[in-house]
């Protein structure tokens, strides 16, 4: 099946592009071709909107700098936190119209006996090198048509490597769901070559949220929207690869998925790729159509029978991220994810941010789902938490879990983002949270098991970053994951603010 489907896609055009290496005319984007209006609007609003500090972006790498440390780092917490996110939002007169478009930058936070040290470096992708050498944007992107720009020749020609990081089988990879993974050195942050998993999958997207189970096996996926293909990757702890590819009707924008000990689960929101829109010249984002009548489709695949799809339906909604999934002895898969009612965040909200505008956010909820693989029925309950960036104790990926760590907002605000970090017990609804404050924008926090941790879930540290708007500083905090409300055990700060990013991982020393 793999080879046949890939031959078909090669005959149609690009074998593996989620963005689609579609040689179409640059006709339109939601905001029109970009030639400087977004940058002008952003600069006009900056002084009256302190939160725009997180979206200003950078133009150069940041040299290593010790962080000022308050408190003491736990003795067994030594290693490197690597975070990824879009950082070069502007080049020349052009500012991207969408937050997801910016070129990726790795933020490195080293934990040592001497304290905390930070440095940051742009990933030297093909796109980054070409455009910075030219001093201007050359190509259209995920959500922006650039005036005078051209379509990307391939997905990897536009690969911004800006979403996440994974360390597996001796390699560290920067991830972007539209194309290949990008190798880089976790110590020096030097960019390496693109990662090709198999010859057939050269250029096929390798998404930004791989899952690594207790046996060290990594599972991931990639989507070719233009051809309606979903590719599955199974990578052993030693790096051996097994793949499968299947056709998916009404291919949706899929950012994340979940694994159990026996299954893979994909939740497909009704934001569906429309080939005709793409051929008419829309950006990849604007080539999607919201079709609420489809509901939220759940695709369940058994790990040993990846060509046999089981479909279920949930109420219409949108998601970026899942937390975790597990299955009980009755064939029921239990899954949690962050749900919003529609696609307004990705289609409107993240564009408004780039103009320095904030008109509110769609309400979020933690959705608790049961997928009965025997009856084919699905159930969903919602817990009212305005949250995102769910993480769990990584030792429990695909297994029975009870705790979900997340960034959360508890106060009404005139700015985007979150003000708390929280631990939610998904069984009882009990919450343990720490509020940074109204003037601090909270990013993803990562759970790190303590070296002395026993088998109990949640024994370890919660580590994450936040942006202090009043002091114009980036913070790095370390919490006892079982006692968030007591505040950070240690907190580093530096007199420079780095752009708000997305996801990261911790590599122990």
Coordinates of C-alpha atoms in Angstrom, one line a residue:
X1 CA 0.0 0.0 0.0
X2 CA 2.8 2.4 0.9
X3 CA 4.5 2.3 -2.5
X4 CA 1.3 2.3 -4.5
X5 CA -0.1 5.4 -2.8
X6 CA 3.2 7.2 -3.0
X7 CA 3.5 6.5 -6.7
X8 CA 0.1 7.9 -7.2
X9 CA 1.0 11.0 -5.3
X10 CA 4.2 11.4 -7.3
X11 CA 2.2 11.3 -10.5
X12 CA -0.1 14.0 -9.1
X13 CA 2.8 16.3 -8.0
X14 CA 4.7 16.7 -4.8
X15 CA 4.9 13.4 -3.0
X16 CA 4.7 14.7 0.5
X17 CA 3.7 18.2 1.0
X18 CA 1.2 19.2 3.6
X19 CA 1.5 22.7 2.2
X20 CA 1.5 21.2 -1.2
X21 CA 4.2 22.1 -3.7
X22 CA 1.4 23.4 -5.9
X23 CA 2.7 25.6 -8.8
X24 CA -0.4 27.8 -8.8
X25 CA -0.8 31.5 -9.2
X26 CA -0.5 33.7 -6.1
X27 CA -4.1 34.9 -6.2
X28 CA -5.2 35.7 -2.7
X29 CA -4.9 35.3 1.0
X30 CA -7.4 36.4 3.7
X31 CA -5.5 39.7 4.2
X32 CA -4.4 40.2 0.5
X33 CA -0.8 40.1 -0.7
X34 CA 1.5 41.4 2.0
X35 CA 3.8 44.4 1.1
X36 CA 4.1 46.2 4.4
X37 CA 0.7 46.9 5.8
X38 CA 0.9 44.3 8.6
X39 CA 4.3 45.7 9.9
X40 CA 2.9 49.3 9.8
X41 CA -0.2 48.2 11.8
X42 CA 1.8 46.3 14.3
X43 CA 4.2 49.2 14.9
X44 CA 1.3 51.6 15.4
X45 CA -0.2 49.5 18.1
X46 CA 2.8 48.4 20.0
X47 CA 3.0 51.3 22.5
X48 CA -0.6 50.8 23.6
X49 CA -0.4 47.0 23.8
X50 CA 2.5 45.7 26.0
X51 CA 1.7 42.1 25.1
X52 CA 3.0 42.7 21.6
X53 CA 6.5 42.2 23.1
X54 CA 6.0 38.5 22.7
X55 CA 5.4 38.8 19.0
X56 CA 8.0 41.4 18.0
X57 CA 10.5 38.7 16.8
X58 CA 14.2 38.8 16.4
X59 CA 16.7 39.3 13.6
X60 CA 19.8 37.7 15.1
X61 CA 21.0 34.8 17.3
X62 CA 21.4 35.4 21.0
X63 CA 24.8 34.6 22.6
X64 CA 25.0 32.5 25.7
X65 CA 24.1 34.4 28.8
X66 CA 23.8 33.3 32.5
X67 CA 20.4 33.8 34.0
X68 CA 19.8 35.5 37.3
X69 CA 18.7 32.7 39.6
X70 CA 16.3 33.0 42.6
X71 CA 16.1 29.9 44.7
X72 CA 18.0 26.6 44.1
X73 CA 17.8 24.2 41.3
X74 CA 17.0 20.6 42.4
X75 CA 20.2 18.6 42.6
X76 CA 19.0 15.9 40.2
X77 CA 17.8 18.4 37.6
X78 CA 20.7 18.7 35.2
X79 CA 20.4 18.8 31.4
X80 CA 19.0 21.0 28.6
X81 CA 15.6 22.4 27.9
X82 CA 15.1 23.0 24.2
X83 CA 12.2 25.1 23.0
X84 CA 11.1 25.9 19.5
X85 CA 9.0 28.6 18.0
X86 CA 8.6 31.2 15.3
X87 CA 11.0 34.1 15.9
X88 CA 11.7 36.0 12.6
X89 CA 8.3 37.5 11.9
X90 CA 9.6 40.3 9.7
X91 CA 12.2 40.7 7.0
X92 CA 12.6 43.9 5.0
X93 CA 9.2 45.6 4.9
X94 CA 7.2 42.4 5.1
X95 CA 5.8 41.2 8.4
X96 CA 4.0 37.8 8.2
X97 CA 0.3 37.9 8.5
X98 CA 0.1 34.7 10.6
X99 CA 1.9 33.7 13.8
X100 CA 2.7 30.2 12.4
X101 CA 4.7 31.6 9.5
X102 CA 7.8 32.9 11.3
X103 CA 11.2 31.2 10.9
X104 CA 12.1 28.8 13.7
X105 CA 14.5 29.5 16.5
X106 CA 15.8 27.1 19.2
X107 CA 15.9 28.4 22.7
X108 CA 18.4 26.5 24.8
X109 CA 18.3 26.6 28.6
X110 CA 21.2 24.7 30.3
X111 CA 20.8 23.4 33.9
X112 CA 24.2 22.9 35.6
X113 CA 25.9 23.1 39.0
X114 CA 26.7 26.7 38.0
X115 CA 23.0 27.6 37.5
X116 CA 21.1 28.4 34.3
X117 CA 22.4 29.6 31.0
X118 CA 20.4 30.7 27.9
X119 CA 21.3 31.0 24.3
X120 CA 19.2 31.0 21.1
X121 CA 19.9 30.3 17.4
X122 CA 17.9 30.4 14.3
X123 CA 17.6 27.2 12.4
X124 CA 19.5 27.6 9.1
X125 CA 16.9 26.1 6.9
X126 CA 17.0 26.4 3.1
X127 CA 14.3 29.1 3.3
X128 CA 16.0 31.1 6.1
X129 CA 19.3 31.2 4.3
X130 CA 17.9 32.2 0.9
X131 CA 15.6 34.9 2.2
X132 CA 18.1 36.4 4.7
X133 CA 20.8 36.5 1.9
X134 CA 18.3 38.3 -0.3
X135 CA 17.1 40.6 2.6
X136 CA 13.5 40.0 1.8
X137 CA 10.7 37.4 1.7
X138 CA 10.9 35.3 -1.5
X139 CA 8.0 32.9 -1.1
X140 CA 4.4 32.6 0.1
X141 CA 3.9 30.7 3.3
X142 CA 1.4 28.9 5.5
X143 CA -0.9 31.9 6.0
X144 CA 0.7 34.8 4.0
X145 CA 0.8 35.7 0.3
X146 CA 3.9 37.9 -0.1
X147 CA 3.7 40.6 -2.8
X148 CA 6.1 39.8 -5.5
X149 CA 6.7 36.4 -3.9
X150 CA 6.5 33.0 -5.6
X151 CA 5.0 29.6 -4.6
X152 CA 7.4 27.2 -2.9
X153 CA 9.0 24.7 -5.2
X154 CA 8.5 22.0 -2.5
X155 CA 7.3 21.8 1.1
X156 CA 10.9 21.7 2.3
X157 CA 11.8 24.8 0.3
X158 CA 9.4 26.6 2.7
X159 CA 10.2 24.5 5.8
X160 CA 10.4 26.9 8.8
X161 CA 11.2 24.2 11.4
X162 CA 9.4 26.3 14.0
X163 CA 7.1 24.1 16.1
X164 CA 8.7 21.5 18.3
X165 CA 11.7 19.4 19.2
X166 CA 12.2 15.7 19.7
X167 CA 15.3 13.8 20.9
X168 CA 15.2 10.2 19.8
X169 CA 17.6 7.4 18.7
X170 CA 20.6 9.7 19.2
X171 CA 19.3 12.6 17.1
X172 CA 17.8 15.9 18.0
X173 CA 15.2 17.1 15.5
X174 CA 13.4 20.4 15.0
X175 CA 9.8 19.7 13.8
X176 CA 7.3 21.4 11.5
X177 CA 4.2 19.6 10.4
X178 CA 4.4 20.8 6.8
X179 CA 7.6 19.1 5.9
X180 CA 10.7 17.0 6.9
X181 CA 12.3 17.1 10.4
X182 CA 15.5 19.2 10.6
X183 CA 18.5 17.8 12.4
X184 CA 20.4 20.1 14.8
X185 CA 23.1 19.8 17.5
X186 CA 21.6 20.1 20.9
X187 CA 24.8 21.5 22.4
X188 CA 25.9 24.0 19.7
X189 CA 22.5 24.5 18.1
X190 CA 24.2 24.2 14.7
X191 CA 21.7 23.2 12.0
X192 CA 22.2 19.8 10.2
X193 CA 20.5 18.1 7.2
X194 CA 16.9 17.3 6.7
X195 CA 15.9 13.9 8.1
X196 CA 14.6 11.4 5.5
X197 CA 13.1 8.3 7.1
X198 CA 12.7 6.2 3.9
X199 CA 13.4 6.9 0.2
X200 CA 9.6 6.8 -0.4
X201 CA 9.0 9.3 2.3
X202 CA 11.5 11.9 1.2
X203 CA 9.8 15.2 1.7
X204 CA 6.7 13.7 3.3
X205 CA 5.7 15.7 6.4
X206 CA 6.8 14.4 9.8
X207 CA 4.5 16.1 12.2
X208 CA 5.3 18.1 15.3
X209 CA 3.9 15.9 18.1
X210 CA 5.5 12.5 18.0
X211 CA 4.7 10.2 20.9
X212 CA 7.4 8.0 22.6
X213 CA 6.0 5.0 24.6
X214 CA 7.4 3.2 27.6
X215 CA 9.3 0.8 25.3
X216 CA 11.1 3.7 23.6
X217 CA 9.1 3.4 20.3
X218 CA 8.3 6.7 18.6
X219 CA 5.1 7.0 16.7
X220 CA 4.3 9.9 14.5
X221 CA 2.4 10.9 11.3
X222 CA 2.5 13.1 8.3
X223 CA -0.3 14.5 6.2
X224 CA -0.3 15.2 2.4
X225 CA -3.4 17.4 2.2
X226 CA -3.4 17.8 -1.5
X227 CA -3.6 14.0 -2.0
X228 CA -5.6 13.0 1.1
X229 CA -2.8 10.8 2.5
X230 CA -2.0 10.0 6.1
X231 CA 1.4 8.4 6.6
X232 CA 2.3 6.7 9.9
X233 CA 5.8 6.4 11.2
X234 CA 6.9 3.8 13.8
X235 CA 10.6 4.3 14.9
X236 CA 12.2 2.0 17.3
X237 CA 14.5 3.2 20.2
X238 CA 17.4 2.3 17.9
X239 CA 16.1 4.2 14.9
X240 CA 14.6 1.4 12.7
X241 CA 11.6 2.6 10.8
X242 CA 8.3 1.0 9.8
X243 CA 5.8 3.1 7.8
X244 CA 2.2 2.8 6.4
X245 CA 0.1 5.2 4.3
X246 CA -3.6 5.4 3.9
X247 CA -6.2 7.5 2.1
X248 CA -8.4 9.7 4.3
X249 CA -11.6 11.2 2.9
X250 CA -12.1 15.0 3.5
X251 CA -8.6 15.4 4.8
X252 CA -8.6 17.8 7.8
X253 CA -6.0 20.0 9.3
X254 CA -4.5 17.7 11.9
X255 CA -1.8 19.0 14.3
X256 CA -1.6 16.3 17.0
X257 CA -2.8 12.7 17.8
X258 CA -2.7 10.2 20.6
X259 CA -1.5 6.7 21.2
X260 CA -2.5 3.9 23.5
X261 CA -0.7 0.6 24.1
X262 CA -2.6 -0.8 21.1
X263 CA -4.1 2.0 19.1
X264 CA -3.4 5.4 17.3
X265 CA -6.2 8.0 17.6
X266 CA -6.6 11.0 15.3
X267 CA -9.3 13.6 15.9
X268 CA -10.1 15.4 12.7
X269 CA -11.8 18.7 13.1
X270 CA -14.1 19.8 10.2
X271 CA -11.5 22.2 8.8
X272 CA -11.1 20.4 5.5
X273 CA -8.6 21.0 2.6
X274 CA -10.1 22.2 -0.6
X275 CA -8.0 21.5 -3.7
X276 CA -9.9 24.0 -5.8
X277 CA -9.1 26.8 -3.4
X278 CA -5.4 25.8 -3.5
X279 CA -5.5 25.8 -7.3
X280 CA -7.1 29.2 -7.2
X281 CA -4.0 30.5 -5.4
X282 CA -5.1 30.5 -1.7
X283 CA -2.5 30.1 1.0
X284 CA -2.4 26.6 2.6
X285 CA -4.5 28.0 5.5
X286 CA -7.0 29.6 3.3
X287 CA -7.3 26.4 1.2
X288 CA -9.2 25.0 4.2
X289 CA -13.0 25.2 4.6
X290 CA -14.9 24.9 7.8
X291 CA -17.6 22.2 7.4
X292 CA -19.3 21.9 10.8
X293 CA -21.8 19.3 9.4
X294 CA -18.9 16.8 9.4
X295 CA -18.6 16.9 13.2
X296 CA -15.3 16.0 14.8
X297 CA -14.3 12.7 13.3
X298 CA -12.3 10.2 15.3
X299 CA -10.1 7.9 13.4
X300 CA -8.9 4.8 15.3
X301 CA -6.1 2.6 14.0
X302 CA -4.8 -0.6 15.6
X303 CA -1.0 -0.6 15.7
X304 CA -0.9 -4.1 14.1
X305 CA -3.6 -3.3 11.5
X306 CA -2.9 0.2 10.3
X307 CA -4.8 -0.3 7.0
X308 CA -8.1 -1.0 8.9
X309 CA -9.7 2.3 9.9
X310 CA -12.4 2.6 12.5
X311 CA -14.4 5.8 12.4
X312 CA -16.5 7.5 15.2
X313 CA -18.0 10.9 15.5
X314 CA -17.9 13.6 18.2
X315 CA -19.6 17.0 18.4
X316 CA -18.3 19.6 16.1
X317 CA -15.3 21.5 17.5
X318 CA -11.6 22.3 16.9
X319 CA -8.4 21.3 18.5
X320 CA -4.7 21.7 18.3
X321 CA -3.5 19.4 21.1
X322 CA -4.3 16.1 22.8
X323 CA -3.1 15.3 26.3
X324 CA -3.0 11.5 26.5
X325 CA -5.0 8.3 25.7
X326 CA -5.3 4.9 27.2
X327 CA -7.6 1.9 26.9
X328 CA -9.4 -0.2 29.5
X329 CA -10.1 -3.9 29.5
X330 CA -13.5 -3.3 27.9
X331 CA -12.2 -1.9 24.6
X332 CA -12.8 1.7 25.5
X333 CA -10.2 4.3 24.7
X334 CA -10.1 7.2 27.1
X335 CA -8.6 10.4 25.7
X336 CA -8.3 14.1 26.7
X337 CA -7.7 17.1 24.5
X338 CA -8.1 20.9 24.5
X339 CA -11.3 21.8 22.6
X340 CA -12.5 25.1 21.2
X341 CA -15.9 25.5 19.5
X342 CA -14.5 26.5 16.0
X343 CA -11.5 27.5 14.0
X344 CA -11.6 31.2 14.8
X345 CA -8.2 31.2 16.6
X346 CA -6.2 29.8 13.7
X347 CA -8.1 31.7 11.0
X348 CA -8.7 35.1 12.7
X349 CA -7.0 35.3 16.1
X350 CA -3.5 34.4 15.2
X351 CA -3.6 36.8 12.2
X352 CA -4.8 39.7 14.5
X353 CA -1.9 39.1 16.8
X354 CA 0.5 39.9 14.0
X355 CA -1.2 43.3 13.5
X356 CA -1.0 44.0 17.3
X357 CA -4.7 43.5 17.6
X358 CA -6.6 41.4 20.2
X359 CA -10.4 41.0 20.0
X360 CA -10.7 38.1 22.5
X361 CA -10.3 34.4 22.3
X362 CA -12.7 31.5 21.7
X363 CA -13.5 29.7 25.0
X364 CA -11.6 26.5 25.6
X365 CA -12.4 23.4 27.5
X366 CA -10.7 20.2 28.5
X367 CA -12.6 17.5 26.7
X368 CA -12.7 14.0 28.2
X369 CA -13.6 11.4 25.5
X370 CA -14.5 7.8 25.5
X371 CA -14.2 5.8 22.2
X372 CA -15.8 2.4 22.4
X373 CA -14.0 0.2 19.9
X374 CA -16.5 -2.6 20.3
X375 CA -19.7 -0.7 19.8
X376 CA -18.3 2.2 17.7
X377 CA -19.9 4.8 20.0
X378 CA -18.2 7.9 21.2
X379 CA -18.9 10.1 24.3
X380 CA -17.5 13.4 25.4
X381 CA -17.6 15.5 28.6
X382 CA -16.2 19.0 29.0
X383 CA -14.5 20.6 31.9
X384 CA -14.4 24.4 31.8
X385 CA -10.7 25.4 31.7
X386 CA -9.4 28.1 29.4
X387 CA -6.2 26.2 28.8
X388 CA -3.7 25.0 26.2
X389 CA -0.3 23.2 25.8
X390 CA -1.3 20.0 27.7
X391 CA 1.5 17.8 28.9
X392 CA 1.7 14.6 31.0
X393 CA 4.3 12.6 32.9
X394 CA 6.1 11.1 29.8
X395 CA 6.4 7.7 31.5
X396 CA 2.7 7.4 31.1
X397 CA 2.3 8.0 27.4
X398 CA -0.4 5.6 26.1
X399 CA -1.0 4.3 29.6
X400 CA -3.6 5.0 32.4
X401 CA -3.0 8.6 33.6
X402 CA -4.8 11.0 35.9
X403 CA -2.8 14.2 35.7
X404 CA -2.7 16.8 33.0
X405 CA -0.3 19.8 33.2
X406 CA -1.3 22.9 31.2
X407 CA -1.1 26.6 30.7
X408 CA -4.3 28.2 31.9
X409 CA -6.0 31.6 32.1
X410 CA -8.1 32.3 35.2
X411 CA -8.6 36.0 34.9
X412 CA -10.4 38.1 32.2
X413 CA -7.8 40.1 30.3
X414 CA -7.3 42.5 27.5
X415 CA -4.4 40.5 26.1
X416 CA -3.9 37.1 24.6
X417 CA -2.4 34.1 26.3
X418 CA -2.3 32.5 29.8
X419 CA -1.5 33.6 33.3
X420 CA -1.3 30.3 35.2
X421 CA 0.3 26.9 35.1
X422 CA -2.0 24.1 36.4
X423 CA -2.2 20.4 37.2
X424 CA -5.6 18.9 36.6
X425 CA -6.8 15.6 37.9
X426 CA -8.9 14.4 35.0
X427 CA -10.7 11.9 37.3
X428 CA -11.8 14.2 40.1
X429 CA -11.5 17.6 38.5
X430 CA -9.3 18.8 41.3
X431 CA -6.8 21.6 40.2
X432 CA -3.5 22.7 41.7
X433 CA -2.3 25.9 40.1
X434 CA 0.1 28.8 40.3
X435 CA -0.8 32.2 38.9
X436 CA 2.2 34.2 37.6
X437 CA 0.1 37.4 37.5
X438 CA -1.8 39.6 35.1
X439 CA 1.4 41.0 33.4
X440 CA 3.1 37.6 32.7
X441 CA 2.4 35.5 29.6
X442 CA 2.7 31.8 30.4
X443 CA 4.1 29.3 27.9
X444 CA 4.2 25.5 27.8
X445 CA 5.6 23.8 30.9
X446 CA 7.2 20.4 30.5
X447 CA 7.1 17.6 33.1
X448 CA 10.5 16.1 33.9
X449 CA 10.5 12.9 36.1
X450 CA 12.8 13.1 39.1
X451 CA 15.8 10.7 38.9
X452 CA 14.7 9.2 42.1
X453 CA 11.1 9.0 41.1
X454 CA 9.2 5.8 41.9
X455 CA 6.4 4.4 39.8
X456 CA 3.8 6.9 41.0
X457 CA 2.7 9.4 38.4
X458 CA 3.8 13.0 38.8
X459 CA 6.9 12.6 40.9
X460 CA 9.2 15.2 39.4
X461 CA 9.6 18.8 38.2
X462 CA 7.5 21.0 36.0
X463 CA 9.7 23.4 34.0
X464 CA 8.6 26.2 31.7
X465 CA 9.0 29.7 30.5
X466 CA 7.0 32.9 30.8
X467 CA 7.3 36.5 29.6
X468 CA 7.2 39.2 32.2
X469 CA 5.7 42.2 30.3
X470 CA 6.4 44.8 33.0
X471 CA 10.1 44.0 33.3
X472 CA 10.5 42.9 29.7
X473 CA 12.2 39.7 30.8
X474 CA 11.9 36.0 30.0
X475 CA 11.5 33.8 33.0
X476 CA 12.3 30.1 33.5
X477 CA 10.6 28.5 36.5
X478 CA 11.1 25.1 38.2
X479 CA 8.2 23.7 40.3
X480 CA 7.7 20.7 42.4
X481 CA 5.1 19.2 40.1
X482 CA 3.0 17.9 43.1
X483 CA 2.9 21.4 44.8
X484 CA 2.4 24.0 42.1
X485 CA 0.4 26.4 44.3
X486 CA 3.5 26.8 46.5
X487 CA 5.2 28.6 43.6
X488 CA 8.6 28.0 41.9
X489 CA 11.4 26.2 43.8
X490 CA 13.8 28.2 41.5
X491 CA 13.3 30.9 38.9
X492 CA 15.8 32.2 36.4
X493 CA 15.4 35.6 34.6
X494 CA 17.3 37.5 32.1
X495 CA 17.2 41.1 30.9
X496 CA 16.1 40.1 27.4
X497 CA 12.8 39.0 26.1
X498 CA 12.6 36.1 23.6
X499 CA 9.6 35.6 21.3
X500 CA 6.8 33.5 22.5
X501 CA 7.1 30.0 21.2
X502 CA 5.4 26.7 21.0
X503 CA 6.9 23.4 22.3
X504 CA 10.0 21.8 23.7
X505 CA 11.7 18.9 25.3
X506 CA 14.2 18.3 28.1
X507 CA 17.3 16.2 27.5
X508 CA 18.9 15.0 30.8
X509 CA 22.6 15.4 31.3

